[in-house]
Amino acid sequence: MEVLPEVEPEMEGAEQEEAGEDEGLRDLQELEPDPGVDQREWPSSYRENSSQENLLLAMAENVRCQYAHLYPDRRPLFLCPENECGVKKFVSTTLRPTLLPIPELYHWQGCASFVSDFLSLELLDPPIDLPKQLRSPTWVLKTQRGSCFDFSTLLCSLLLGAGYDAYCVSGYAVKEMCLLNQSHQECPLLRPSISVGGQPGILTYITHSQRRERSGGESESPPPDPLYGLRIHCWVLVLPGNREVPDSFFIEPLTGQSYPTTSNQFLGIECIWNQQNYWVNMQDCRFGCAEMTYDLGDPVKWEYLLCSSMCQSLLLVPDTKRQHETEDEDEEEVQEQKVFHMPPSWVMKIHISREDMENRCPGGRKLIRYRKATVEMFAPYLLKNGLVRKLTTYDDLDCTQANTVTEWYRHRHDQLQQREPNKASSVTLEQFNPGRSYALKSHRYVTLLSETERQMDFYSHARPDSLARRVETPCEMTETFDSRPDFLYYRHVVFSKRVGTNSPGGTPEQRPVQKVVERFHRDRSKPAAQDVAERVFLLSEDRIQVTYHREEDRIIPAWQDFVKPHNVGTSQIPHAFTPQMVSTFQVDPSEKPCKNLLLYETLMALMKEEENVLIRIRESENEVRAILAAREQEESTIELQISIYDTARNEKAGHHREELERTAEEERLRREEEKELDVLAPFLARHGDPESLTREQALQIRADCLSHLKQRLISRANRIQSCFEKETQELQQKQLWYQKNEPTMTKDDEDSYLSYCSDALFRIEVLKLRLSRHKDGAAQRYLALDERLKQDPRLALHLS
């Protein structure tokens, strides 16, 4: 949409532009400023407009008048709102594309998340009118508040800096989106794709809770909105092409979420803009944005304000009239229009500090209410327990009956990442980052008492035994392993009830082991009939059962059943062996039975393995008790990790920095003291640095030292005098040049001459003062050195 030629000022030069401006437009920058803003804090670009900006405002005013005349039924365009200093600025110049050295802001998800978290919303009042102000992104970042237009301007500036083809959109949206009411939306953290720690089985109760919510049959439809389709909103449009974006999509800046351009949440578009141009939508929005196209080069669907060098100008007139004029237009009489480029942004460079990225929310905390869920966000280190986010689900729409709670933590010394206490099942799930003791990954439990129901997952690659999971009940314990060299992947232990009580020392008696089952993966280096698949230690029955892997062409495997002798307590003492102690089954009937010696050696090896397995079981029980004791200690005295580079929080690092500063200050003072050099050192060196001086040597050294100072003083005076004469001579030459060329000089030349004369006179005056001070101080320095030499212990004896 471009300015009509008959009303566009045809001007040549700056003087014609000044003469052709409307007097009313000159007062655009004399508007009432924001009472909460001290204009002296902002640069001049915030408080006044350049000539190019004034011309752009005149063009925008021209377009506004034509638009209102041609389309009286449409709402006004959002063109030139006031900024925080009360000065009218064109919306495109309020965008400031900025790429910050923050990896999180290199992608649209990070930019949108930061803007939605960092700012507080100021609702439009009334909701059906465009805002009168559009503040700069720097003001918005400083105050952490703004309207949806301020949100979009900041987000679009970050996206443009990151290389996205982004645009601010002025249009209409549903009530819930305009008011930032997410109470009817599903919480993003409860979507099925979100699984914490990669253990969906542990989070089953959350999934069941969602199913109950969806099948509850409660009426959640919001009441009809009397202002439906009239509520003004601003959001961001991202077009495909740049940054490998495949399809166009919308970004809602208030929530940071993306939507397809066919979403029914957006009800219409009036105009869009970026830092280069401004487009007015000419498409029918009676059915929302679902059928709209975003080919900005199509003049029938999008009217642009400024004519770029890549396209011809189009007039803001009805399509039929434009077609008629185009047909009658003589191509030979078409003149090339002058291209007006968008003025540069008047906004200061956007700066986001590390503290802003860390704190995010205003005041360090933020509460968001979703459908049957609430999310609380906290800045790192704000809470002593390291809590940064808390999700609470409810059984009712009013969010009064809590069901589940999920908490996320950061910087915990115990590496706690997430905790999910389920009130319905009384089960608590804890997730840990890598790096804690025993490589604990997650812990699901009812209570921290030992020998109760619990499930522990581990980072198996960080453990020497490759333990991946341990599930424990009062009478059983199951352990699973990953990628062990002995191919063990499963161990199941059955305990019997204790017969005795606690030991005198107060430690509980270990549970008697009744049965142990171990299973192994296939070892392809051995025949299947010799590769153990499962072994069962029946300690209560003094038996050991071994089952081998099944051959590929067999339907049942081979097995052996051993009965341990009763006359020996350990496998180290030899004892009698009889064939009746072994029962075997061989799949191949033609294979010869095992010899008694081999069976005896197998039994001895199994009894030895039984002892080793019992030792590992006791180690597992001790490890569980150690983990539980550590967790109780960690929860009673919570500690947060602070980086050594974070001197603002790290007390030790702060003391270290203060120590470095103190050492540097001491070093500076020492160097200043060293500057007081021994004035006699170079002159003593001429005489070979004797331990004692004769009278002749002392007098000669004194004379040489005074002569050296005198020569230095004279040389310095000569240099100052030379500079003084040079500046004076150049000023006289400049004055002669001015007298000769004064009749033909321009105003700029005169200003340059006067500026030079002022600077030259200032330099001459400084040199004159410096020379005078040097002459006055030279005699005093000479006498001071002479007195110092007389008091020097090496010369005093001969000069007294």
Short mmCIF file of N, CA, C and O in Angstrom, two decimals, residues 98-111 158-159 161-164 243:
data_model
loop_
_atom_site.label_atom_id
_atom_site.label_comp_id
_atom_site.label_asym_id
_atom_site.label_seq_id
_atom_site.Cartn_x
_atom_site.Cartn_y
_atom_site.Cartn_z
N THR A 98 18.22 -7.84 16.54
CA THR A 98 19.37 -8.01 17.42
C THR A 98 19.68 -9.48 17.58
O THR A 98 18.80 -10.29 17.87
N LEU A 99 20.95 -9.82 17.39
CA LEU A 99 21.45 -11.18 17.67
C LEU A 99 22.36 -11.08 18.88
O LEU A 99 23.41 -10.43 18.83
N LEU A 100 21.96 -11.69 19.97
CA LEU A 100 22.72 -11.63 21.21
C LEU A 100 23.58 -12.88 21.36
O LEU A 100 23.23 -13.95 20.88
N PRO A 101 24.73 -12.77 22.03
CA PRO A 101 25.62 -13.93 22.21
C PRO A 101 25.11 -14.87 23.29
O PRO A 101 25.82 -15.22 24.24
N ILE A 102 23.85 -15.29 23.14
CA ILE A 102 23.22 -16.21 24.09
C ILE A 102 22.68 -17.38 23.29
O ILE A 102 21.75 -17.21 22.50
N PRO A 103 23.24 -18.57 23.43
CA PRO A 103 22.81 -19.70 22.60
C PRO A 103 21.32 -19.97 22.66
O PRO A 103 20.72 -20.38 21.67
N GLU A 104 20.71 -19.73 23.80
CA GLU A 104 19.28 -20.00 23.93
C GLU A 104 18.45 -19.13 23.01
O GLU A 104 17.35 -19.52 22.60
N LEU A 105 18.96 -17.96 22.64
CA LEU A 105 18.21 -17.04 21.80
C LEU A 105 18.56 -17.18 20.32
O LEU A 105 18.20 -16.32 19.52
N TYR A 106 19.24 -18.26 19.95
CA TYR A 106 19.54 -18.50 18.55
C TYR A 106 18.37 -19.17 17.82
O TYR A 106 18.39 -19.24 16.59
N HIS A 107 17.39 -19.67 18.55
CA HIS A 107 16.25 -20.37 17.96
C HIS A 107 14.96 -19.72 18.44
O HIS A 107 14.91 -19.10 19.50
N TRP A 108 13.92 -19.88 17.64
CA TRP A 108 12.67 -19.19 17.95
C TRP A 108 12.06 -19.69 19.24
O TRP A 108 11.42 -18.92 19.97
N GLN A 109 12.25 -20.99 19.56
CA GLN A 109 11.68 -21.50 20.82
C GLN A 109 12.28 -20.78 22.03
O GLN A 109 11.55 -20.40 22.95
N GLY A 110 13.60 -20.58 22.02
CA GLY A 110 14.23 -19.89 23.14
C GLY A 110 13.81 -18.44 23.23
O GLY A 110 13.59 -17.92 24.33
N CYS A 111 13.71 -17.76 22.08
CA CYS A 111 13.29 -16.36 22.09
C CYS A 111 11.86 -16.22 22.61
O CYS A 111 11.57 -15.35 23.45
N LEU A 158 14.11 -9.98 18.23
CA LEU A 158 15.03 -11.09 18.50
C LEU A 158 15.01 -12.11 17.36
O LEU A 158 16.07 -12.64 16.98
N LEU A 159 13.83 -12.38 16.80
CA LEU A 159 13.74 -13.36 15.71
C LEU A 159 14.42 -12.83 14.45
O LEU A 159 15.10 -13.59 13.74
N GLY A 161 16.88 -10.75 14.35
CA GLY A 161 18.31 -10.84 14.60
C GLY A 161 18.85 -12.25 14.46
O GLY A 161 20.00 -12.46 14.07
N ALA A 162 18.01 -13.24 14.79
CA ALA A 162 18.42 -14.64 14.68
C ALA A 162 18.27 -15.18 13.26
O ALA A 162 18.57 -16.36 13.04
N GLY A 163 17.82 -14.36 12.32
CA GLY A 163 17.76 -14.79 10.93
C GLY A 163 16.42 -15.28 10.45
O GLY A 163 16.32 -15.78 9.32
N TYR A 164 15.37 -15.15 11.24
CA TYR A 164 14.04 -15.60 10.82
C TYR A 164 13.35 -14.50 10.01
O TYR A 164 13.58 -13.31 10.23
N ARG A 243 16.28 -19.87 7.88
CA ARG A 243 16.49 -20.78 9.01
C ARG A 243 15.80 -22.13 8.80
O ARG A 243 15.37 -22.79 9.73
#
